[in-house]
CSV table of C-alpha atoms and ligand atoms in Angstrom, one decimal:
chain,number,residue,atom,x,y,z
A,174,MET,CA,22.7,40.9,-9.0
A,175,ASN,CA,23.0,41.4,-12.7
A,176,ALA,CA,26.8,42.0,-13.0
A,177,LEU,CA,26.5,42.8,-16.9
A,178,SER,CA,25.3,46.1,-17.9
A,179,ARG,CA,25.5,48.1,-21.2
A,180,ARG,CA,26.5,51.7,-20.2
A,181,ASN,CA,27.1,54.2,-23.2
A,182,GLY,CA,26.6,51.4,-25.7
A,183,GLU,CA,29.5,49.7,-24.0
A,184,LEU,CA,29.1,46.3,-21.9
A,185,HIS,CA,30.6,46.4,-18.6
A,186,LEU,CA,31.2,43.7,-16.0
A,187,GLU,CA,30.6,45.3,-12.7
A,188,GLU,CA,32.2,48.8,-13.0
A,189,VAL,CA,34.6,47.5,-15.4
A,190,GLY,CA,34.3,48.4,-19.5
A,191,LEU,CA,35.1,45.2,-21.4
A,192,SER,CA,36.5,47.0,-24.4
A,193,ALA,CA,39.5,48.3,-22.3
A,194,LEU,CA,40.1,45.1,-20.5
A,195,ALA,CA,40.3,43.4,-24.0
A,196,GLU,CA,42.8,45.9,-25.1
A,197,ARG,CA,44.9,45.5,-22.4
A,198,HIS,CA,44.8,41.5,-22.0
A,199,GLY,CA,44.3,40.7,-25.5
A,200,THR,CA,41.4,38.1,-26.9
A,201,PRO,CA,40.4,35.5,-26.1
A,202,LEU,CA,39.7,36.3,-22.5
A,203,TYR,CA,37.6,35.2,-19.7
A,204,VAL,CA,36.1,37.7,-17.2
A,205,TYR,CA,34.6,36.9,-13.8
A,206,SER,CA,32.8,39.0,-11.6
A,207,ALA,CA,33.6,38.4,-7.9
A,208,GLY,CA,30.3,40.5,-6.7
A,209,ALA,CA,28.3,38.2,-8.8
A,210,ILE,CA,29.9,35.1,-7.4
A,211,GLU,CA,29.5,36.6,-3.7
A,212,ALA,CA,26.0,37.6,-4.5
A,213,ARG,CA,25.0,33.9,-5.5
A,214,TYR,CA,26.8,32.5,-2.3
A,215,ARG,CA,25.1,34.7,-0.2
A,216,ASP,CA,21.7,34.1,-1.6
A,217,PHE,CA,22.2,30.2,-1.3
A,218,THR,CA,23.2,30.7,2.4
A,219,GLU,CA,20.1,32.9,3.1
A,220,ALA,CA,18.0,30.3,1.7
A,221,PHE,CA,18.9,27.7,3.9
A,222,SER,CA,19.7,29.8,7.0
A,223,GLY,CA,17.0,28.0,8.9
A,224,HIS,CA,18.6,24.7,8.7
A,225,PRO,CA,22.3,23.7,9.5
A,226,HIS,CA,23.9,23.6,6.1
A,227,ARG,CA,27.1,24.0,3.9
A,228,VAL,CA,27.9,25.0,0.6
A,229,CYS,CA,30.7,22.9,-0.7
A,230,TYR,CA,31.5,24.6,-4.2
A,231,ALA,CA,31.9,22.0,-6.9
A,232,VAL,CA,35.5,23.4,-7.8
A,233,LYS,CA,35.3,21.8,-11.4
A,234,ALA,CA,33.0,24.2,-12.7
A,235,ASN,CA,35.7,27.1,-12.2
A,236,SER,CA,38.8,26.0,-10.7
A,237,ASN,CA,41.0,29.4,-10.9
A,238,LEU,CA,43.0,30.1,-7.6
A,239,ALA,CA,41.6,33.6,-7.1
A,240,VAL,CA,37.9,32.4,-7.9
A,241,LEU,CA,38.4,29.6,-4.9
A,242,GLN,CA,40.3,32.1,-2.7
A,243,LEU,CA,37.0,34.5,-2.9
A,244,LEU,CA,35.1,31.4,-2.0
A,245,VAL,CA,37.2,30.6,0.8
A,246,GLN,CA,36.9,34.2,2.1
A,247,LEU,CA,33.0,33.7,1.9
A,248,GLY,CA,33.2,30.8,3.9
A,249,ALA,CA,32.5,28.0,1.5
A,250,GLY,CA,33.4,24.4,1.7
A,251,PHE,CA,34.5,22.3,-1.4
A,252,ASP,CA,33.4,19.5,-3.7
A,253,ILE,CA,36.4,18.0,-5.4
A,254,VAL,CA,36.9,15.5,-8.0
A,255,SER,CA,40.7,14.8,-8.0
A,256,GLY,CA,44.1,15.2,-6.3
A,257,GLY,CA,44.9,18.4,-8.5
A,258,GLU,CA,41.6,19.8,-7.3
A,259,LEU,CA,42.5,18.9,-3.7
A,260,GLU,CA,45.8,20.7,-3.9
A,261,ARG,CA,44.1,23.6,-5.8
A,262,VAL,CA,41.7,24.0,-2.9
A,263,LEU,CA,44.5,24.1,-0.3
A,264,ARG,CA,46.5,26.6,-2.4
A,265,ALA,CA,43.7,28.9,-2.3
A,266,GLY,CA,43.5,28.6,1.6
A,267,GLY,CA,40.5,26.2,2.2
A,268,ASP,CA,40.2,24.3,5.1
A,269,PRO,CA,40.3,20.5,4.4
A,270,ALA,CA,37.6,20.0,7.1
A,271,GLY,CA,35.5,21.8,4.9
A,272,ILE,CA,36.1,19.5,1.9
A,273,VAL,CA,34.2,16.6,0.4
A,274,PHE,CA,35.7,14.1,-2.2
A,275,SER,CA,33.6,13.2,-5.3
A,276,GLY,CA,34.6,11.1,-8.2
A,277,VAL,CA,34.1,7.3,-9.3
A,278,GLY,CA,37.9,6.7,-9.9
A,279,LYS,CA,39.8,7.7,-6.6
A,280,THR,CA,43.2,6.5,-6.7
A,281,VAL,CA,45.2,5.2,-3.8
A,282,THR,CA,47.6,8.4,-4.0
A,283,GLU,CA,44.4,10.6,-4.0
A,284,MET,CA,42.9,8.6,-0.8
A,285,GLU,CA,46.2,8.9,0.5
A,286,ARG,CA,46.9,12.6,0.4
A,287,ALA,CA,43.5,13.3,1.3
A,288,LEU,CA,43.3,11.0,4.4
A,289,GLU,CA,46.7,13.0,5.1
A,290,VAL,CA,45.5,16.5,5.2
A,291,GLY,CA,41.9,15.6,7.2
A,292,VAL,CA,38.9,15.9,4.5
A,293,ALA,CA,35.8,16.1,5.8
A,294,CYS,CA,34.2,13.1,3.9
A,295,PHE,CA,34.7,10.6,0.8
A,296,ASN,CA,31.8,10.4,-1.4
A,297,VAL,CA,32.3,6.8,-1.9
A,298,GLU,CA,30.7,5.8,-5.5
A,299,SER,CA,31.3,2.0,-5.2
A,300,GLU,CA,31.7,-0.9,-3.1
A,301,ALA,CA,35.3,-1.8,-4.5
A,302,GLU,CA,36.0,2.0,-3.7
A,303,LEU,CA,34.9,1.4,-0.1
A,304,MET,CA,37.1,-1.5,0.2
A,305,ARG,CA,39.9,0.3,-1.0
A,306,LEU,CA,39.4,3.1,1.1
A,307,GLU,CA,39.1,0.9,3.9
A,308,ALA,CA,42.2,-0.6,3.4
A,309,VAL,CA,44.3,2.6,2.8
A,310,ALA,CA,42.9,4.1,6.0
A,311,ASP,CA,43.9,0.8,7.8
A,312,ARG,CA,47.2,1.0,6.5
A,313,LEU,CA,47.9,4.8,7.5
A,314,GLY,CA,46.2,3.8,11.2
A,315,VAL,CA,43.5,6.7,10.5
A,316,VAL,CA,39.8,6.3,10.3
A,317,ALA,CA,38.3,7.7,6.9
A,318,PRO,CA,35.0,9.8,6.9
A,319,VAL,CA,32.5,8.3,4.5
A,320,SER,CA,29.1,8.9,2.8
A,321,LEU,CA,27.9,6.8,0.1
A,322,ARG,CA,27.1,8.5,-3.4
A,323,VAL,CA,23.7,6.6,-4.1
A,324,ASN,CA,21.8,6.8,-7.5
A,325,PRO,CA,18.3,7.4,-6.9
A,326,ASP,CA,17.4,6.3,-10.6
A,327,VAL,CA,16.0,9.5,-11.0
A,328,ASP,CA,15.5,11.4,-14.4
A,329,ALA,CA,17.2,14.8,-14.2
A,330,ALA,CA,15.7,15.9,-17.3
A,331,THR,CA,18.8,17.5,-18.6
A,332,HIS,CA,21.2,16.7,-21.5
A,333,PRO,CA,22.1,13.1,-21.2
A,334,TYR,CA,25.9,13.9,-21.1
A,335,ILE,CA,25.1,15.8,-17.8
A,336,SER,CA,22.6,13.5,-16.6
A,337,THR,CA,24.1,11.4,-13.5
A,338,GLY,CA,21.1,10.2,-11.6
A,339,LEU,CA,19.8,7.0,-13.5
A,340,LYS,CA,20.7,3.7,-13.1
A,341,GLU,CA,22.5,3.3,-16.5
A,342,ASN,CA,24.9,5.9,-15.6
A,343,LYS,CA,28.3,5.2,-14.2
A,344,PHE,CA,27.8,7.3,-11.0
A,345,GLY,CA,27.1,6.4,-7.8
A,346,ILE,CA,25.9,3.1,-5.8
A,347,ALA,CA,22.3,1.6,-6.7
A,348,ILE,CA,20.2,3.0,-3.9
A,349,GLY,CA,18.7,-0.7,-3.3
A,350,ALA,CA,22.4,-1.9,-2.7
A,351,ALA,CA,23.4,1.0,-0.1
A,352,ALA,CA,21.9,-0.3,2.9
A,353,ALA,CA,24.3,-3.5,2.9
A,354,LEU,CA,27.3,-1.4,2.3
A,355,TYR,CA,26.4,1.1,5.1
A,356,ARG,CA,26.2,-2.0,7.4
A,357,TYR,CA,29.6,-3.1,6.3
A,358,ALA,CA,30.9,0.7,6.8
A,359,ALA,CA,29.3,0.8,10.1
A,360,ASP,CA,31.2,-2.2,11.4
A,361,ALA,CA,34.6,-1.5,9.9
A,362,ASP,CA,37.1,0.0,12.1
A,363,ALA,CA,38.8,2.1,9.4
A,364,LEU,CA,35.5,3.7,8.3
A,365,LEU,CA,33.4,6.5,10.1
A,366,VAL,CA,29.9,7.0,8.3
A,367,LYS,CA,29.3,10.5,8.0
A,368,GLY,CA,26.5,10.7,5.6
A,369,VAL,CA,24.7,10.3,2.3
A,370,ASP,CA,25.0,11.8,-0.6
A,371,CYS,CA,23.6,12.1,-4.2
A,372,HIS,CA,24.0,14.2,-7.3
A,373,ILE,CA,21.5,13.7,-10.2
A,374,GLY,CA,22.9,15.6,-12.7
A,375,SER,CA,23.7,19.3,-14.0
A,376,GLN,CA,21.7,22.2,-15.6
A,377,LEU,CA,18.3,21.1,-14.1
A,378,THR,CA,15.5,23.6,-14.7
A,379,ARG,CA,12.7,22.1,-12.5
A,380,LEU,CA,12.5,21.2,-8.7
A,381,GLU,CA,10.7,17.7,-9.3
A,382,PRO,CA,13.8,15.7,-10.0
A,383,PHE,CA,15.7,17.3,-6.9
A,384,VAL,CA,12.5,16.6,-5.0
A,385,ASP,CA,12.3,12.8,-6.0
A,386,ALA,CA,15.7,12.2,-5.3
A,387,LEU,CA,15.6,13.3,-1.7
A,388,ASP,CA,12.3,11.4,-1.2
A,389,ARG,CA,14.3,8.4,-2.0
A,390,VAL,CA,17.5,9.4,-0.1
A,391,LEU,CA,15.3,10.0,3.0
A,392,ALA,CA,13.4,6.7,2.9
A,393,LEU,CA,17.2,5.2,2.8
A,394,VAL,CA,18.0,7.3,5.9
A,395,ALA,CA,15.1,6.2,7.4
A,396,ALA,CA,16.0,2.5,6.8
A,397,LEU,CA,19.4,3.4,8.1
A,398,ASN,CA,18.2,4.6,11.3
A,399,ARG,CA,15.9,1.4,12.2
A,400,ASP,CA,18.9,-0.3,11.6
A,401,GLY,CA,20.8,1.8,14.3
A,402,ILE,CA,23.0,4.0,11.9
A,403,GLU,CA,22.9,7.7,12.4
A,404,LEU,CA,23.9,10.0,9.7
A,405,ASP,CA,25.6,13.5,10.6
A,406,HIS,CA,24.7,15.0,7.0
A,407,ILE,CA,22.6,14.5,4.0
A,408,ASP,CA,24.4,15.7,0.9
A,409,LEU,CA,22.2,16.7,-2.2
A,410,GLY,CA,24.8,17.8,-4.5
A,411,GLY,CA,24.5,20.4,-7.0
A,412,GLY,CA,22.8,20.7,-10.1
A,413,LEU,CA,20.7,23.6,-10.1
A,414,GLY,CA,20.3,25.5,-13.5
A,415,VAL,CA,21.2,28.8,-15.0
A,416,ARG,CA,19.9,30.8,-17.6
A,417,TYR,CA,21.9,30.6,-21.0
A,418,HIS,CA,19.2,31.4,-23.2
A,419,ASP,CA,15.3,31.4,-22.4
A,420,GLU,CA,15.7,28.8,-19.5
A,421,THR,CA,13.8,29.6,-16.1
A,422,PRO,CA,15.3,27.6,-13.5
A,423,PRO,CA,13.8,27.7,-10.2
A,424,THR,CA,15.2,30.4,-7.8
A,425,VAL,CA,17.2,29.3,-5.1
A,426,ALA,CA,14.5,30.2,-2.6
A,427,ASP,CA,11.7,27.7,-4.6
A,428,TYR,CA,14.9,25.4,-4.3
A,429,ALA,CA,15.4,25.4,-0.6
A,430,GLU,CA,11.6,25.9,0.3
A,431,ALA,CA,11.2,22.4,-1.6
A,432,ILE,CA,13.8,20.6,0.0
A,433,LEU,CA,12.8,22.1,3.7
A,434,ALA,CA,9.6,21.0,3.3
A,435,ARG,CA,10.5,17.5,2.6
A,436,LEU,CA,13.1,17.1,4.9
A,437,GLY,CA,10.3,18.0,7.6
A,438,THR,CA,12.0,17.5,11.0
A,439,ARG,CA,15.1,16.0,10.4
A,440,ARG,CA,18.1,17.7,11.7
A,441,GLU,CA,21.0,16.2,9.7
A,442,THR,CA,23.1,18.9,8.2
A,443,LEU,CA,22.3,19.6,4.5
A,444,LEU,CA,25.7,19.9,2.3
A,445,PHE,CA,25.2,21.4,-1.3
A,446,GLU,CA,27.5,20.9,-4.0
A,447,PRO,CA,26.7,23.9,-6.6
A,448,GLY,CA,29.0,24.8,-9.2
A,449,ARG,CA,27.2,26.4,-12.5
A,450,TRP,CA,24.7,28.2,-10.1
A,451,LEU,CA,27.4,30.1,-8.4
A,452,VAL,CA,29.8,31.0,-11.4
A,453,GLY,CA,28.2,30.7,-14.4
A,454,GLU,CA,26.6,33.5,-14.6
A,455,ALA,CA,29.2,35.6,-13.4
A,456,GLY,CA,31.6,35.0,-16.5
A,457,VAL,CA,31.9,36.2,-20.1
A,458,PHE,CA,33.9,35.0,-22.5
A,459,LEU,CA,35.6,37.8,-25.2
A,460,THR,CA,36.5,37.1,-28.5
A,461,ARG,CA,37.2,39.2,-31.6
A,462,ILE,CA,35.8,39.0,-35.0
A,463,GLU,CA,38.9,38.1,-37.5
A,464,TYR,CA,37.0,37.9,-40.5
A,465,VAL,CA,33.7,37.9,-41.9
A,466,LYS,CA,33.0,35.6,-44.6
A,467,GLU,CA,30.4,34.0,-46.6
A,468,ASN,CA,29.6,30.4,-48.3
A,469,GLU,CA,26.8,30.3,-50.7
A,470,GLY,CA,24.7,32.6,-48.8
A,471,ARG,CA,25.8,31.5,-45.4
A,472,HIS,CA,27.5,33.9,-43.2
A,473,PHE,CA,30.0,33.3,-40.7
A,474,PHE,CA,32.2,35.5,-38.3
A,475,VAL,CA,35.3,33.8,-37.8
A,476,VAL,CA,36.4,34.7,-34.3
A,477,ASP,CA,39.7,34.3,-32.2
A,478,GLY,CA,38.3,32.1,-29.5
A,479,ALA,CA,37.1,28.5,-30.4
A,480,MET,CA,35.7,25.2,-29.2
A,481,ASN,CA,39.7,24.6,-27.4
A,482,ASP,CA,38.5,27.7,-25.2
A,483,LEU,CA,34.8,27.2,-24.7
A,484,LEU,CA,33.8,23.5,-25.5
A,485,ARG,CA,30.1,23.4,-24.4
A,486,PRO,CA,28.6,24.3,-27.8
A,487,ALA,CA,30.8,21.6,-29.4
A,488,LEU,CA,30.4,19.2,-26.7
A,489,TYR,CA,26.9,19.4,-25.9
A,490,GLY,CA,25.3,21.7,-28.6
A,491,SER,CA,24.8,24.4,-25.7
A,492,PHE,CA,23.7,27.7,-26.2
A,493,HIS,CA,25.6,30.8,-25.0
A,494,GLY,CA,24.5,34.3,-25.6
A,495,ILE,CA,26.4,36.2,-27.9
A,496,GLU,CA,26.5,40.3,-27.6
A,497,PRO,CA,28.5,42.9,-29.7
A,498,VAL,CA,30.6,44.6,-26.5
A,499,MET,CA,30.1,48.1,-28.3
A,500,ASN,CA,26.6,48.7,-29.8
A,501,SER,CA,27.2,50.5,-33.2
A,502,PRO,CA,24.0,51.8,-34.5
A,503,GLU,CA,25.5,52.1,-38.3
A,504,THR,CA,26.3,48.6,-38.6
A,505,PRO,CA,23.7,46.4,-40.4
A,506,THR,CA,22.6,43.1,-38.5
A,507,THR,CA,23.2,40.0,-40.1
A,508,GLU,CA,22.2,36.6,-39.3
A,509,VAL,CA,25.7,34.8,-38.5
A,510,ASP,CA,27.1,31.3,-37.4
A,511,VAL,CA,30.0,32.6,-35.2
A,512,VAL,CA,32.8,30.2,-35.6
A,513,GLY,CA,36.5,29.4,-34.3
A,514,PRO,CA,39.6,28.9,-36.2
A,515,VAL,CA,39.8,25.1,-35.1
A,516,CYS,CA,39.8,22.6,-37.7
A,517,GLU,CA,36.7,20.9,-36.7
A,518,SER,CA,33.1,21.6,-38.3
A,519,SER,CA,31.7,21.3,-34.6
A,520,ASP,CA,34.0,24.4,-33.7
A,521,PHE,CA,31.2,26.9,-33.1
A,522,LEU,CA,30.3,29.3,-30.4
A,523,GLY,CA,26.8,29.7,-31.9
A,524,LYS,CA,24.8,29.8,-34.8
A,525,ASN,CA,21.9,31.6,-36.5
A,526,ARG,CA,22.5,34.6,-34.5
A,527,MET,CA,21.3,38.3,-35.6
A,528,LEU,CA,24.4,40.5,-34.7
A,529,ALA,CA,25.1,44.0,-35.5
A,530,ALA,CA,29.1,43.4,-35.7
A,531,THR,CA,31.8,43.5,-38.3
A,532,ALA,CA,35.7,42.3,-38.6
A,533,GLY,CA,37.6,43.8,-35.9
A,534,ASP,CA,34.7,44.1,-33.2
A,535,LEU,CA,34.7,42.3,-30.0
A,536,LEU,CA,32.0,40.0,-28.8
A,537,ALA,CA,30.6,39.0,-25.3
A,538,VAL,CA,30.0,35.2,-24.9
A,539,THR,CA,27.7,35.3,-21.6
A,540,THR,CA,27.1,32.7,-18.9
A,541,ALA,CA,30.6,31.6,-19.6
A,542,GLY,CA,31.8,31.3,-16.2
A,543,ALA,CA,31.3,27.6,-15.4
A,544,TYR,CA,33.0,24.8,-17.3
A,545,GLY,CA,34.5,27.4,-19.8
A,546,PHE,CA,38.2,27.7,-18.8
A,547,GLY,CA,38.0,24.6,-16.8
A,548,MET,CA,37.3,22.7,-20.2
A,549,ALA,CA,40.0,24.3,-22.3
A,550,SER,CA,42.9,22.5,-24.1
A,551,ASN,CA,45.7,23.3,-26.2
A,552,TYR,CA,44.0,21.7,-29.3
A,553,ASN,CA,45.3,23.1,-32.8
A,554,SER,CA,48.3,24.1,-30.6
A,555,ARG,CA,46.5,27.1,-29.4
A,556,ASN,CA,47.5,28.9,-26.2
A,557,ARG,CA,44.9,28.9,-23.5
A,558,ALA,CA,43.0,32.3,-22.7
A,559,ALA,CA,43.8,34.8,-20.2
A,560,GLU,CA,41.3,35.2,-16.8
A,561,VAL,CA,40.6,38.4,-14.9
A,562,LEU,CA,38.7,38.6,-12.1
A,563,VAL,CA,36.8,42.1,-11.5
A,564,ARG,CA,35.4,43.9,-8.3
A,565,GLY,CA,33.7,47.0,-8.5
A,566,GLU,CA,36.2,49.3,-10.9
A,567,HIS,CA,39.2,47.0,-10.2
A,568,ASP,CA,40.1,44.1,-12.4
A,569,TYR,CA,42.7,41.6,-11.7
A,570,LEU,CA,44.9,39.5,-14.0
A,571,VAL,CA,44.2,35.9,-12.3
A,572,ARG,CA,45.9,33.6,-14.9
A,573,ARG,CA,47.9,35.0,-17.4
A,574,ARG,CA,47.8,34.1,-21.2
A,575,GLU,CA,49.5,30.8,-21.8
A,576,THR,CA,52.4,31.0,-24.4
A,577,LEU,CA,54.0,28.9,-26.9
A,578,ALA,CA,57.1,27.9,-24.4
A,579,ASP,CA,54.3,26.9,-21.8
A,580,GLN,CA,53.2,24.7,-24.1
A,581,LEU,CA,56.3,23.0,-25.4
A,582,ALA,CA,57.8,22.9,-22.0
A,583,LEU,CA,57.0,19.3,-21.3
A,584,GLU,CA,57.9,17.9,-24.8
A,585,GLN,CA,61.2,17.0,-26.2
A,586,LEU,CA,62.5,15.7,-29.4
A,587,ALA,CA,63.0,11.8,-29.3
A,588,PRO,CA,66.6,11.0,-30.7
A,589,PRO,CA,67.0,10.2,-34.2
A,590,LEU,CA,65.0,7.3,-34.8
A,591,PRO,CA,65.5,4.8,-37.7
A,592,VAL,CA,63.2,5.5,-40.6
A,593,SER,CA,62.3,2.9,-43.3
A,594,GLY,CA,62.9,4.0,-47.0
B,282,PLP,C1,29.8,18.5,-11.2
B,282,PLP,C2,29.1,17.9,-9.9
B,282,PLP,C3,28.7,19.2,-9.0
B,282,PLP,C4,28.3,20.5,-9.6
B,282,PLP,O1,27.5,20.6,-10.7
B,282,PLP,P1,27.0,21.8,-11.1
B,282,PLP,O2,25.4,21.4,-12.4
B,282,PLP,O3,27.6,22.6,-11.6
B,282,PLP,O4,26.0,22.5,-9.9
B,282,PLP,C5,28.4,18.6,-7.8
B,282,PLP,N1,28.6,17.3,-7.2
B,282,PLP,C6,29.2,16.5,-8.1
B,282,PLP,C7,29.1,15.1,-7.8
B,282,PLP,C8,29.5,16.4,-9.3
B,282,PLP,O5,30.1,15.9,-10.3
């Protein structure tokens, strides 16, 4: 489903015209299509319908409560990486029994809360974490369900900042060290071995790294079985890529076919942790051109959205499509850099773009549904953007625009301090 379309020259998300939406809610503005998220979720579960599986949406990709609520309604589980994400999922009505808890730095407090509500599984990322979890569960008199996140040492062939499956990355347990820890966990009264987990990186556009990782995980599972340790599930993480520019990521059907072929007759439940793939293409970021300027022959659109709103271009040099919301055949096309007002040279949304637009026009930055708002900050004391969810012809404000009062609410002046001079 392509939720974004142009009708009478105006970009629409589902049935909602984006100009009026921006008028009503102001800019910068994130807009998400519920229909697109639903279509992706159904495609994923359909592709694996022949095998027991659960899709645990990676909450960090887009943690808006209404997005989580939609995924709860669709029957998704959740992959969380913090106590904050746990509370969001619970607030959205999610069932703890569908939650897996990932992340390299789980605190005692986070473990206690997750055990208290009864998450499905902890994806344990180190020996030290396993020991801590055992101690916490023992103290509370409960049994902690665990899977070890193994690092299969495969090159995900993605941006180095979002590659996580190489042995030099901080993530997971070296696959060679896993068997001994499984033995330990299997013998511990306060731990219950549930599965194995790996997540090798994000925005993968080829199948080979997934298949290589699975092969190594399956070799481990076979070795564990020989040692008398049986698993309920195999968690293959997230990472399936989306289209930002001219990438051609595999379809979920191809992904499923490759994985199920490798799995053979194994009947462990498959868990997946897709984030970007479910929500990335469902979102657009709307921003208005404040100024058109030229420096030494270089042209700029200075827009009201910035790196604090959408960090990916500044952080990873990522490409996002940019289009005028209204076609205007009279406006000449110029080659421009689309930049924000933040005082950093890395504050750009796009470079060298051919755009037929001018001051006051509205631009849509596409594939902005994942790692967009979630990475937003108040840098330069900018209020974070509002978020809207659309479904058919309806639109719902699902996060109001931040105000300066919101920003200042947690701060206070110190008493007058002695100053020298
Ligand atoms: C970030 C992350 C995901 C989701 O990655 P996507 O590329 O958005 O699918 C899944 N699992 C873990 C452990 C992660 O850290």
